[in-house]
Amino acid sequence: MTNAEPHRGDGDLPRAVPWRSYALITGMAVVLVALLIAAAVPFVAPEAGLEPGPLVLITGRDDSVGRQRIELVREWNVIHKANPVQIVELPPVADAQRSEMVARAQAGGGVDVFNLDVTWTAEFAEAGYLAPIDERTVEAGDFLGRPLDSCRDADGRLWALPFNTDLGLLYYRRDLLQRLLNRPNADPPRTWNDLQSDVEEIRRTGYRGPAYVGQFDDYEGLTVNALELVRGAGGEIVDAGGAVTAGSHLDQIETAFDRLGVLSFGLEGQTEDESTEAFRSGGAVFMRNWPRAFLALSATREAGQPDREIGVTTLPDGSGILGGQNLAVSSRSERPRAARALVDFLTSDRSAQILFDRGGLPAARSVVFEDPEVQRRYPFAAELRAGLDDALPRPSLVHYARFSEAVRQPAREYANGSRRSLPPDFVARVQDGAAGRIASD
Ligand code: GLC
């Protein structure tokens, strides 16, 4: 120490400031800091009881219009600074998403919340990838019955909550129905028989656009199209309990697959996006697609209704099959309470409203269908709501993917014109698939 350096001993304290004043200043500083911390707390501290730290949500491509799922996660991130969500977004096709999610789940941790297609619940639960959801923590009555049921396994245990639901719809062009089928009121067909006759008649007129587009590519979309046709023909492949009943319905299944061949004529190999495009700009007269195609067909959301020439109704013969996605907490999550809070946030009434109204993904919550804005945007909202109550779930099978492949393989051959009768071992193959006895990937 040099002489020039000020001495900092207590004796140097300016006498003009008595110790009481120091206590006062220190006290005020403490209060000020406390106030600053208090002001900052809502933005940095975890919500009571939630483990702080980042969360990983793994999901298929956000197919909603305007990427509303991602928007909701952004909202969460603004409010829950202590639990920022990182989204891992997988490819658009359901089957590829499943393989990737299974691979990540098998690899261990790193995922907090899974966005599962309705058909994967049983498989993921059985494999131990999901944390069960305590029914007492869910206001079950707020969810539509069938979507909530798709979150359960065959024993009725709840593993997820519905993010959005889905139901196949029939889209048609009024102007083309009037012109090509001479139908002044543009009434759509109500049975698959009538739809098939319409399609055949349109082709006879020499019309150059496709009469019908759907999902005929080799993936889950084709399975759904095939199952709808089977249901529409009064057939069944698996009963509600998961038992394969195809053997007692071979005639109806054959009728359904024949029809698939007629409807898909020359067009096999289409996904949801491709059929939407064929309907938007390719002159297709009829289209089977999910509700989100309706918003996708509008030029912009603000422009409101899509082309007034487009009609939408439920599928013929009340043959709807339930679709949709469910959110589940990973059994390996290190932040299970925060992950569940995220699931609750994303499946709330408000989120369901946003996903449907802005994004086109049907709400799995009944209150949303009562919203006048939703009813205005979707002229078919009431029909869709009723159709959802009657939608047939795909079977809750641990080996659903293999079952789906066994159904799809002959369906695909009918669709591309290379098959005209069911293979003799069809039932055995479906049974093997449902029991997980054939390779799927
Ligand atoms: C939609 C449905 C889903 C279905 C898939 C098939 O995303 O919501 O349930 O499996 O289409 O492509």
CSV table of C-alpha atoms and ligand atoms in Angstrom, one decimal:
chain,number,residue,atom,x,y,z
A,1,MET,CA,0.0,0.0,0.0
A,2,THR,CA,1.3,3.4,-0.9
A,3,ASN,CA,0.6,6.7,0.9
A,4,ALA,CA,-1.4,7.9,-2.1
A,5,GLU,CA,-3.9,5.1,-1.7
A,6,PRO,CA,-6.9,6.1,0.3
A,7,HIS,CA,-7.3,4.4,3.5
A,8,ARG,CA,-10.5,2.5,3.8
A,9,GLY,CA,-10.7,1.9,7.4
A,10,ASP,CA,-13.9,2.5,9.3
A,11,GLY,CA,-12.4,5.6,10.8
A,12,ASP,CA,-12.6,7.2,7.3
A,13,LEU,CA,-16.4,7.0,7.1
A,14,PRO,CA,-17.7,10.6,6.7
A,15,ARG,CA,-19.0,11.6,10.0
A,16,ALA,CA,-21.9,13.5,8.5
A,17,VAL,CA,-23.6,10.2,7.7
A,18,PRO,CA,-24.7,8.5,10.9
A,19,TRP,CA,-25.0,4.7,11.0
A,20,ARG,CA,-28.9,5.0,11.0
A,21,SER,CA,-28.8,6.6,7.6
A,22,TYR,CA,-26.6,3.7,6.3
A,23,ALA,CA,-29.1,1.3,7.6
A,24,LEU,CA,-31.9,3.2,5.9
A,25,ILE,CA,-30.0,3.4,2.5
A,26,THR,CA,-29.2,-0.3,2.7
A,27,GLY,CA,-32.8,-1.1,3.6
A,28,MET,CA,-34.0,0.9,0.6
A,29,ALA,CA,-31.6,-0.8,-1.7
A,30,VAL,CA,-32.7,-4.2,-0.5
A,31,VAL,CA,-36.4,-3.2,-1.1
A,32,LEU,CA,-35.5,-1.8,-4.5
A,33,VAL,CA,-33.7,-5.0,-5.5
A,34,ALA,CA,-36.6,-7.0,-4.1
A,35,LEU,CA,-39.1,-5.0,-6.2
A,36,LEU,CA,-37.0,-5.4,-9.3
A,37,ILE,CA,-36.8,-9.2,-8.8
A,38,ALA,CA,-40.5,-9.3,-8.1
A,39,ALA,CA,-41.2,-7.5,-11.3
A,40,ALA,CA,-39.0,-9.9,-13.2
A,41,VAL,CA,-40.2,-13.0,-11.5
A,42,PRO,CA,-43.2,-13.8,-13.8
A,43,PHE,CA,-40.9,-13.9,-16.8
A,44,VAL,CA,-38.1,-16.0,-15.5
A,45,ALA,CA,-39.3,-18.2,-12.6
A,46,PRO,CA,-41.1,-21.4,-13.3
A,47,GLU,CA,-44.8,-21.6,-12.6
A,48,ALA,CA,-45.5,-23.0,-9.1
A,49,GLY,CA,-44.7,-26.7,-9.1
A,50,LEU,CA,-43.2,-26.8,-12.6
A,51,GLU,CA,-39.7,-28.1,-13.0
A,52,PRO,CA,-37.7,-25.3,-14.7
A,53,GLY,CA,-35.8,-26.0,-17.9
A,54,PRO,CA,-36.4,-26.5,-21.7
A,55,LEU,CA,-39.0,-28.9,-23.1
A,56,VAL,CA,-38.8,-30.8,-26.4
A,57,LEU,CA,-42.0,-31.4,-28.4
A,58,ILE,CA,-41.7,-33.8,-31.3
A,59,THR,CA,-44.4,-33.5,-33.9
A,60,GLY,CA,-45.2,-34.2,-37.6
A,61,ARG,CA,-45.1,-31.3,-40.0
A,62,ASP,CA,-47.5,-28.6,-38.9
A,63,ASP,CA,-50.2,-29.0,-41.6
A,64,SER,CA,-52.4,-26.3,-40.2
A,65,VAL,CA,-53.0,-23.2,-42.3
A,66,GLY,CA,-50.5,-20.5,-41.1
A,67,ARG,CA,-48.7,-23.0,-38.9
A,68,GLN,CA,-51.0,-22.5,-35.9
A,69,ARG,CA,-49.5,-25.3,-33.8
A,70,ILE,CA,-46.1,-23.6,-34.0
A,71,GLU,CA,-47.8,-20.2,-33.2
A,72,LEU,CA,-49.3,-21.7,-30.1
A,73,VAL,CA,-45.9,-23.0,-29.0
A,74,ARG,CA,-44.5,-19.5,-29.6
A,75,GLU,CA,-47.2,-18.1,-27.3
A,76,TRP,CA,-46.3,-20.6,-24.6
A,77,ASN,CA,-42.7,-19.6,-24.9
A,78,VAL,CA,-43.5,-15.9,-24.3
A,79,ILE,CA,-45.5,-16.7,-21.2
A,80,HIS,CA,-43.3,-19.5,-19.8
A,81,LYS,CA,-39.8,-18.2,-20.0
A,82,ALA,CA,-38.6,-20.9,-17.6
A,83,ASN,CA,-39.8,-23.7,-19.8
A,84,PRO,CA,-39.0,-22.8,-23.4
A,85,VAL,CA,-40.2,-25.4,-25.9
A,86,GLN,CA,-38.0,-26.6,-28.7
A,87,ILE,CA,-40.0,-28.1,-31.6
A,88,VAL,CA,-38.6,-31.1,-33.5
A,89,GLU,CA,-40.7,-31.1,-36.7
A,90,LEU,CA,-40.8,-34.4,-38.7
A,91,PRO,CA,-41.8,-35.1,-42.3
A,92,PRO,CA,-45.4,-34.6,-43.5
A,93,VAL,CA,-46.4,-38.2,-44.1
A,94,ALA,CA,-47.8,-40.0,-41.1
A,95,ASP,CA,-45.9,-43.3,-41.6
A,96,ALA,CA,-42.5,-41.6,-41.8
A,97,GLN,CA,-43.3,-39.5,-38.7
A,98,ARG,CA,-44.1,-42.7,-36.8
A,99,SER,CA,-40.9,-44.5,-37.7
A,100,GLU,CA,-38.9,-41.4,-36.7
A,101,MET,CA,-40.7,-40.9,-33.4
A,102,VAL,CA,-40.4,-44.6,-32.5
A,103,ALA,CA,-36.6,-44.4,-33.3
A,104,ARG,CA,-36.2,-41.4,-31.0
A,105,ALA,CA,-38.3,-42.9,-28.3
A,106,GLN,CA,-36.2,-46.1,-28.5
A,107,ALA,CA,-33.0,-44.1,-28.3
A,108,GLY,CA,-34.0,-42.9,-24.9
A,109,GLY,CA,-34.7,-39.4,-23.4
A,110,GLY,CA,-34.6,-36.1,-25.1
A,111,VAL,CA,-38.4,-35.8,-25.7
A,112,ASP,CA,-40.9,-34.4,-23.3
A,113,VAL,CA,-44.1,-34.3,-25.3
A,114,PHE,CA,-45.1,-36.5,-28.3
A,115,ASN,CA,-47.7,-35.3,-30.9
A,116,LEU,CA,-49.1,-38.7,-31.8
A,117,ASP,CA,-51.4,-39.7,-34.6
A,118,VAL,CA,-54.6,-41.2,-33.1
A,119,THR,CA,-53.5,-44.7,-34.2
A,120,TRP,CA,-50.2,-44.7,-32.3
A,121,THR,CA,-51.5,-44.5,-28.7
A,122,ALA,CA,-51.6,-48.2,-28.1
A,123,GLU,CA,-48.1,-48.9,-29.5
A,124,PHE,CA,-46.4,-46.0,-27.7
A,125,ALA,CA,-48.1,-46.8,-24.4
A,126,GLU,CA,-47.4,-50.5,-24.6
A,127,ALA,CA,-43.7,-49.8,-25.4
A,128,GLY,CA,-43.5,-47.7,-22.2
A,129,TYR,CA,-42.8,-44.4,-24.0
A,130,LEU,CA,-45.7,-42.5,-22.4
A,131,ALA,CA,-46.6,-41.4,-18.9
A,132,PRO,CA,-50.2,-42.2,-18.1
A,133,ILE,CA,-52.6,-39.4,-17.5
A,134,ASP,CA,-54.7,-39.5,-14.3
A,135,GLU,CA,-58.3,-39.2,-15.3
A,136,ARG,CA,-59.0,-37.1,-12.2
A,137,THR,CA,-56.9,-34.3,-13.6
A,138,VAL,CA,-58.9,-34.0,-16.8
A,139,GLU,CA,-62.3,-32.4,-17.4
A,140,ALA,CA,-63.3,-35.2,-19.7
A,141,GLY,CA,-66.7,-33.7,-20.5
A,142,ASP,CA,-65.1,-30.8,-22.3
A,143,PHE,CA,-63.6,-33.0,-25.0
A,144,LEU,CA,-65.6,-34.7,-27.7
A,145,GLY,CA,-66.1,-38.4,-26.8
A,146,ARG,CA,-64.4,-40.1,-29.8
A,147,PRO,CA,-61.3,-38.0,-29.9
A,148,LEU,CA,-60.8,-38.5,-26.2
A,149,ASP,CA,-61.3,-42.3,-26.6
A,150,SER,CA,-58.5,-42.3,-29.2
A,151,CYS,CA,-56.2,-41.3,-26.3
A,152,ARG,CA,-56.9,-44.5,-24.5
A,153,ASP,CA,-55.5,-48.0,-24.9
A,154,ALA,CA,-57.7,-51.1,-25.3
A,155,ASP,CA,-58.0,-51.3,-21.5
A,156,GLY,CA,-59.4,-47.8,-21.3
A,157,ARG,CA,-56.3,-46.2,-19.7
A,158,LEU,CA,-55.7,-42.6,-20.7
A,159,TRP,CA,-52.3,-41.7,-22.2
A,160,ALA,CA,-52.8,-38.5,-24.1
A,161,LEU,CA,-55.2,-35.5,-24.7
A,162,PRO,CA,-56.6,-34.6,-28.1
A,163,PHE,CA,-54.7,-31.8,-29.9
A,164,ASN,CA,-57.1,-31.7,-32.8
A,165,THR,CA,-59.5,-34.2,-34.3
A,166,ASP,CA,-60.1,-35.0,-38.0
A,167,LEU,CA,-62.8,-36.5,-40.3
A,168,GLY,CA,-62.8,-37.2,-44.0
A,169,LEU,CA,-65.1,-34.9,-46.0
A,170,LEU,CA,-66.4,-34.9,-49.6
A,171,TYR,CA,-65.6,-31.7,-51.5
A,172,TYR,CA,-67.3,-31.0,-54.8
A,173,ARG,CA,-67.5,-28.2,-57.4
A,174,ARG,CA,-71.0,-27.0,-57.7
A,175,ASP,CA,-70.5,-25.5,-61.2
A,176,LEU,CA,-69.1,-28.7,-62.5
A,177,LEU,CA,-72.0,-30.8,-61.0
A,178,GLN,CA,-74.4,-28.5,-62.7
A,179,ARG,CA,-72.6,-28.5,-66.0
A,180,LEU,CA,-71.4,-32.1,-66.3
A,181,LEU,CA,-74.2,-33.9,-64.5
A,182,ASN,CA,-77.0,-31.6,-65.4
A,183,ARG,CA,-77.9,-31.1,-61.7
A,184,PRO,CA,-79.2,-27.6,-61.3
A,185,ASN,CA,-79.1,-27.5,-57.5
A,186,ALA,CA,-75.6,-29.1,-57.5
A,187,ASP,CA,-76.8,-31.7,-54.9
A,188,PRO,CA,-73.9,-33.9,-53.9
A,189,PRO,CA,-74.3,-37.7,-53.9
A,190,ARG,CA,-75.3,-39.2,-50.5
A,191,THR,CA,-74.3,-42.8,-51.2
A,192,TRP,CA,-71.0,-44.3,-52.5
A,193,ASN,CA,-73.1,-46.0,-55.2
A,194,ASP,CA,-74.3,-42.6,-56.4
A,195,LEU,CA,-70.9,-41.1,-56.1
A,196,GLN,CA,-69.4,-43.9,-58.2
A,197,SER,CA,-72.2,-43.4,-60.9
A,198,ASP,CA,-71.5,-39.7,-60.9
A,199,VAL,CA,-67.8,-40.3,-61.4
A,200,GLU,CA,-68.4,-42.8,-64.2
A,201,GLU,CA,-70.8,-40.4,-65.9
A,202,ILE,CA,-68.4,-37.5,-65.7
A,203,ARG,CA,-65.8,-39.6,-67.4
A,204,ARG,CA,-68.2,-40.6,-70.1
A,205,THR,CA,-68.7,-36.9,-70.9
A,206,GLY,CA,-65.1,-36.7,-72.0
A,207,TYR,CA,-64.3,-34.2,-69.2
A,208,ARG,CA,-60.5,-33.9,-69.1
A,209,GLY,CA,-60.0,-33.1,-65.4
A,210,PRO,CA,-60.0,-35.8,-62.8
A,211,ALA,CA,-63.5,-36.8,-61.7
A,212,TYR,CA,-62.4,-37.8,-58.2
A,213,VAL,CA,-59.2,-37.4,-56.2
A,214,GLY,CA,-58.3,-38.9,-52.8
A,215,GLN,CA,-55.3,-40.3,-51.0
A,216,PHE,CA,-54.1,-43.4,-53.0
A,217,ASP,CA,-50.4,-43.3,-52.3
A,218,ASP,CA,-48.8,-46.1,-50.3
A,219,TYR,CA,-49.2,-44.7,-46.8
A,220,GLU,CA,-51.7,-44.3,-44.0
A,221,GLY,CA,-53.9,-42.0,-46.0
A,222,LEU,CA,-54.7,-44.9,-48.4
A,223,THR,CA,-55.6,-47.1,-45.4
A,224,VAL,CA,-58.1,-44.4,-44.2
A,225,ASN,CA,-59.6,-44.1,-47.7
A,226,ALA,CA,-60.0,-47.9,-47.9
A,227,LEU,CA,-61.5,-48.2,-44.5
A,228,GLU,CA,-64.0,-45.5,-45.3
A,229,LEU,CA,-65.1,-47.4,-48.4
A,230,VAL,CA,-65.3,-50.6,-46.4
A,231,ARG,CA,-67.5,-49.0,-43.8
A,232,GLY,CA,-69.6,-47.4,-46.6
A,233,ALA,CA,-70.1,-50.8,-48.1
A,234,GLY,CA,-71.4,-52.1,-44.8
A,235,GLY,CA,-68.3,-54.1,-44.1
A,236,GLU,CA,-65.8,-54.4,-41.3
A,237,ILE,CA,-62.2,-55.5,-41.1
A,238,VAL,CA,-61.7,-55.3,-37.3
A,239,ASP,CA,-64.4,-55.0,-34.7
A,240,ALA,CA,-64.5,-52.5,-31.8
A,241,GLY,CA,-62.6,-54.9,-29.6
A,242,GLY,CA,-59.8,-55.3,-32.1
A,243,ALA,CA,-60.7,-58.8,-33.3
A,244,VAL,CA,-60.3,-59.3,-37.1
A,245,THR,CA,-63.7,-59.9,-38.6
A,246,ALA,CA,-62.8,-59.5,-42.2
A,247,GLY,CA,-63.6,-63.1,-42.9
A,248,SER,CA,-67.3,-62.5,-42.4
A,249,HIS,CA,-67.3,-59.4,-44.7
A,250,LEU,CA,-65.4,-60.4,-47.7
A,251,ASP,CA,-68.1,-59.4,-50.2
A,252,GLN,CA,-68.3,-55.9,-48.8
A,253,ILE,CA,-64.6,-55.5,-48.6
A,254,GLU,CA,-64.3,-56.6,-52.3
A,255,THR,CA,-67.0,-54.1,-53.2
A,256,ALA,CA,-65.2,-51.4,-51.4
A,257,PHE,CA,-61.8,-52.2,-52.9
A,258,ASP,CA,-63.4,-52.4,-56.4
A,259,ARG,CA,-64.8,-49.0,-55.9
A,260,LEU,CA,-61.4,-47.7,-54.8
A,261,GLY,CA,-60.1,-49.0,-58.1
A,262,VAL,CA,-62.8,-47.1,-60.0
A,263,LEU,CA,-62.5,-43.9,-58.0
A,264,SER,CA,-58.7,-43.7,-58.2
A,265,PHE,CA,-58.6,-44.7,-61.8
A,266,GLY,CA,-55.4,-43.4,-63.4
A,267,LEU,CA,-54.6,-41.3,-60.3
A,268,GLU,CA,-53.0,-43.6,-57.8
A,269,GLY,CA,-50.2,-42.0,-55.9
A,270,GLN,CA,-51.8,-39.0,-54.3
A,271,THR,CA,-51.3,-37.5,-50.8
A,272,GLU,CA,-53.5,-35.0,-49.0
A,273,ASP,CA,-51.5,-32.0,-50.4
A,274,GLU,CA,-51.5,-33.4,-54.0
A,275,SER,CA,-55.3,-33.9,-54.0
A,276,THR,CA,-55.8,-30.4,-52.6
A,277,GLU,CA,-53.8,-29.1,-55.5
A,278,ALA,CA,-55.6,-31.3,-58.0
A,279,PHE,CA,-58.9,-29.8,-56.7
A,280,ARG,CA,-57.6,-26.3,-56.5
A,281,SER,CA,-56.0,-26.0,-59.9
A,282,GLY,CA,-56.4,-29.4,-61.7
A,283,GLY,CA,-60.1,-29.2,-62.3
A,284,ALA,CA,-61.1,-32.2,-60.1
A,285,VAL,CA,-64.8,-32.5,-59.6
A,286,PHE,CA,-64.9,-34.5,-56.3
A,287,MET,CA,-62.3,-34.7,-53.6
A,288,ARG,CA,-62.0,-36.8,-50.4
A,289,ASN,CA,-59.9,-34.8,-47.9
A,290,TRP,CA,-59.7,-33.6,-44.3
A,291,PRO,CA,-61.3,-30.4,-43.2
A,292,ARG,CA,-58.1,-28.4,-43.3
A,293,ALA,CA,-58.2,-28.5,-47.1
A,294,PHE,CA,-61.2,-26.1,-46.9
A,295,LEU,CA,-59.0,-23.3,-45.5
A,296,ALA,CA,-56.1,-24.3,-47.6
A,297,LEU,CA,-58.3,-23.8,-50.6
A,298,SER,CA,-59.0,-20.2,-49.6
A,299,ALA,CA,-56.6,-17.8,-51.1
A,300,THR,CA,-56.0,-16.1,-47.7
A,301,ARG,CA,-57.7,-16.5,-44.3
A,302,GLU,CA,-58.8,-12.9,-44.3
A,303,ALA,CA,-60.5,-13.4,-47.7
A,304,GLY,CA,-62.9,-15.6,-45.7
A,305,GLN,CA,-64.8,-18.2,-47.6
A,306,PRO,CA,-63.1,-20.1,-50.4
A,307,ASP,CA,-64.6,-20.1,-53.8
A,308,ARG,CA,-68.4,-20.2,-53.5
A,309,GLU,CA,-68.5,-22.9,-56.1
A,310,ILE,CA,-67.0,-25.3,-53.6
A,311,GLY,CA,-69.4,-27.5,-51.6
A,312,VAL,CA,-68.4,-29.6,-48.6
A,313,THR,CA,-70.3,-32.4,-46.9
A,314,THR,CA,-69.6,-35.5,-44.9
A,315,LEU,CA,-68.7,-38.7,-46.7
A,316,PRO,CA,-71.5,-40.8,-48.3
A,317,ASP,CA,-73.3,-43.4,-46.3
A,318,GLY,CA,-72.0,-42.0,-43.0
A,319,SER,CA,-68.7,-43.7,-43.5
A,320,GLY,CA,-66.4,-41.4,-41.6
A,321,ILE,CA,-63.2,-42.7,-40.0
A,322,LEU,CA,-61.7,-40.7,-37.1
A,323,GLY,CA,-58.4,-38.9,-37.6
A,324,GLY,CA,-56.5,-36.5,-35.5
A,325,GLN,CA,-53.5,-36.0,-33.3
A,326,ASN,CA,-53.0,-36.4,-29.5
A,327,LEU,CA,-50.4,-35.0,-27.1
A,328,ALA,CA,-48.7,-37.3,-24.7
A,329,VAL,CA,-46.0,-36.8,-22.0
A,330,SER,CA,-42.9,-38.9,-22.4
A,331,SER,CA,-42.3,-41.4,-19.6
A,332,ARG,CA,-38.6,-40.3,-19.8
A,333,SER,CA,-39.3,-36.6,-19.4
A,334,GLU,CA,-37.2,-35.0,-16.7
A,335,ARG,CA,-39.9,-32.3,-16.4
A,336,PRO,CA,-43.2,-34.2,-16.3
A,337,ARG,CA,-45.2,-31.5,-14.6
A,338,ALA,CA,-44.0,-28.8,-17.0
A,339,ALA,CA,-44.6,-31.2,-19.9
A,340,ARG,CA,-48.2,-31.8,-18.7
A,341,ALA,CA,-48.7,-28.1,-18.3
A,342,LEU,CA,-47.6,-27.7,-21.9
A,343,VAL,CA,-50.1,-30.4,-23.0
A,344,ASP,CA,-52.9,-28.6,-21.0
A,345,PHE,CA,-52.0,-25.3,-22.7
A,346,LEU,CA,-52.0,-26.8,-26.2
A,347,THR,CA,-55.3,-28.7,-25.7
A,348,SER,CA,-57.2,-25.9,-24.0
A,349,ASP,CA,-60.5,-24.5,-25.3
A,350,ARG,CA,-58.6,-21.4,-26.6
A,351,SER,CA,-55.9,-23.4,-28.4
A,352,ALA,CA,-58.6,-25.7,-29.9
A,353,GLN,CA,-60.4,-22.6,-31.1
A,354,ILE,CA,-57.3,-21.1,-32.7
A,355,LEU,CA,-56.3,-24.3,-34.4
A,356,PHE,CA,-59.7,-24.7,-35.9
A,357,ASP,CA,-60.6,-21.2,-36.7
A,358,ARG,CA,-57.3,-20.1,-38.1
A,359,GLY,CA,-55.6,-23.3,-38.9
A,360,GLY,CA,-58.4,-25.6,-40.2
A,361,LEU,CA,-57.7,-28.4,-37.8
A,362,PRO,CA,-61.0,-29.5,-36.3
A,363,ALA,CA,-61.5,-28.8,-32.6
A,364,ALA,CA,-61.7,-31.8,-30.2
A,365,ARG,CA,-63.6,-29.6,-27.8
A,366,SER,CA,-67.4,-29.1,-28.2
A,367,VAL,CA,-67.5,-25.5,-27.1
A,368,VAL,CA,-65.6,-24.4,-30.2
A,369,PHE,CA,-68.3,-25.6,-32.5
A,370,GLU,CA,-70.7,-23.2,-30.8
A,371,ASP,CA,-68.6,-20.2,-31.8
A,372,PRO,CA,-70.4,-18.1,-34.4
A,373,GLU,CA,-67.1,-17.2,-36.0
A,374,VAL,CA,-66.3,-20.9,-36.5
A,375,GLN,CA,-69.8,-21.5,-37.9
A,376,ARG,CA,-69.4,-18.6,-40.3
A,377,ARG,CA,-66.1,-19.8,-41.5
A,378,TYR,CA,-67.1,-23.4,-41.9
A,379,PRO,CA,-70.6,-23.7,-43.4
A,380,PHE,CA,-70.3,-27.5,-42.8
A,381,ALA,CA,-69.4,-27.1,-39.0
A,382,ALA,CA,-72.7,-28.6,-37.7
A,383,GLU,CA,-72.4,-31.6,-40.1
A,384,LEU,CA,-68.8,-32.1,-39.2
A,385,ARG,CA,-69.7,-32.0,-35.5
A,386,ALA,CA,-72.4,-34.6,-35.9
A,387,GLY,CA,-70.1,-36.7,-38.1
A,388,LEU,CA,-67.5,-36.7,-35.4
A,389,ASP,CA,-69.9,-38.3,-33.0
A,390,ASP,CA,-70.4,-41.1,-35.4
A,391,ALA,CA,-66.9,-41.5,-36.7
A,392,LEU,CA,-65.4,-44.9,-36.5
A,393,PRO,CA,-62.0,-45.1,-34.8
A,394,ARG,CA,-59.2,-47.1,-36.4
A,395,PRO,CA,-58.5,-50.1,-34.1
A,396,SER,CA,-56.5,-49.5,-31.0
A,397,LEU,CA,-53.8,-52.1,-31.8
A,398,VAL,CA,-50.3,-52.2,-30.5
A,399,HIS,CA,-49.2,-53.3,-34.0
A,400,TYR,CA,-51.5,-50.9,-35.8
A,401,ALA,CA,-48.8,-50.0,-38.4
A,402,ARG,CA,-48.5,-53.6,-39.5
A,403,PHE,CA,-52.3,-54.1,-39.6
A,404,SER,CA,-52.5,-51.0,-41.7
A,405,GLU,CA,-49.9,-52.3,-44.1
A,406,ALA,CA,-51.7,-55.6,-44.5
A,407,VAL,CA,-55.0,-53.8,-45.4
A,408,ARG,CA,-53.2,-51.3,-47.7
A,409,GLN,CA,-51.2,-53.7,-49.8
A,410,PRO,CA,-54.2,-55.2,-51.7
A,411,ALA,CA,-56.0,-51.8,-51.6
A,412,ARG,CA,-53.1,-50.3,-53.4
A,413,GLU,CA,-53.1,-53.0,-56.1
A,414,TYR,CA,-56.8,-52.3,-56.7
A,415,ALA,CA,-56.0,-48.6,-56.9
A,416,ASN,CA,-53.4,-49.1,-59.5
A,417,GLY,CA,-55.5,-51.6,-61.5
A,418,SER,CA,-53.3,-54.6,-61.0
A,419,ARG,CA,-55.8,-56.5,-58.8
A,420,ARG,CA,-59.4,-57.3,-59.2
A,421,SER,CA,-60.1,-59.8,-56.5
A,422,LEU,CA,-58.9,-60.2,-52.9
A,423,PRO,CA,-55.8,-62.3,-52.4
A,424,PRO,CA,-56.8,-65.7,-50.9
A,425,ASP,CA,-54.7,-65.1,-47.8
A,426,PHE,CA,-56.1,-61.6,-47.2
A,427,VAL,CA,-57.7,-62.5,-43.8
A,428,ALA,CA,-54.6,-64.4,-42.7
A,429,ARG,CA,-52.4,-61.4,-43.6
A,430,VAL,CA,-54.6,-59.0,-41.7
A,431,GLN,CA,-54.6,-61.3,-38.7
A,432,ASP,CA,-50.8,-61.6,-38.9
A,433,GLY,CA,-50.5,-57.8,-39.2
A,434,ALA,CA,-52.8,-57.1,-36.2
A,435,ALA,CA,-50.8,-59.6,-34.2
A,436,GLY,CA,-47.5,-58.0,-35.3
A,437,ARG,CA,-46.3,-61.1,-37.2
A,438,ILE,CA,-45.2,-59.3,-40.4
A,439,ALA,CA,-42.5,-56.7,-40.9
A,440,SER,CA,-43.7,-53.1,-41.2
A,441,ASP,CA,-40.7,-51.0,-41.7
B,1,GLC,C1,-54.5,-37.0,-41.1
B,1,GLC,C2,-55.3,-37.6,-39.9
B,1,GLC,C3,-54.5,-38.7,-39.3
B,1,GLC,C4,-54.3,-39.7,-40.5
B,1,GLC,C5,-53.5,-39.1,-41.6
B,1,GLC,C6,-53.4,-40.0,-42.8
B,1,GLC,O1,-53.4,-36.3,-40.6
B,1,GLC,O2,-55.5,-36.6,-38.9
B,1,GLC,O3,-55.2,-39.3,-38.3
B,1,GLC,O4,-53.6,-40.9,-40.0
B,1,GLC,O5,-54.2,-37.9,-42.0
B,1,GLC,O6,-52.7,-39.4,-43.8
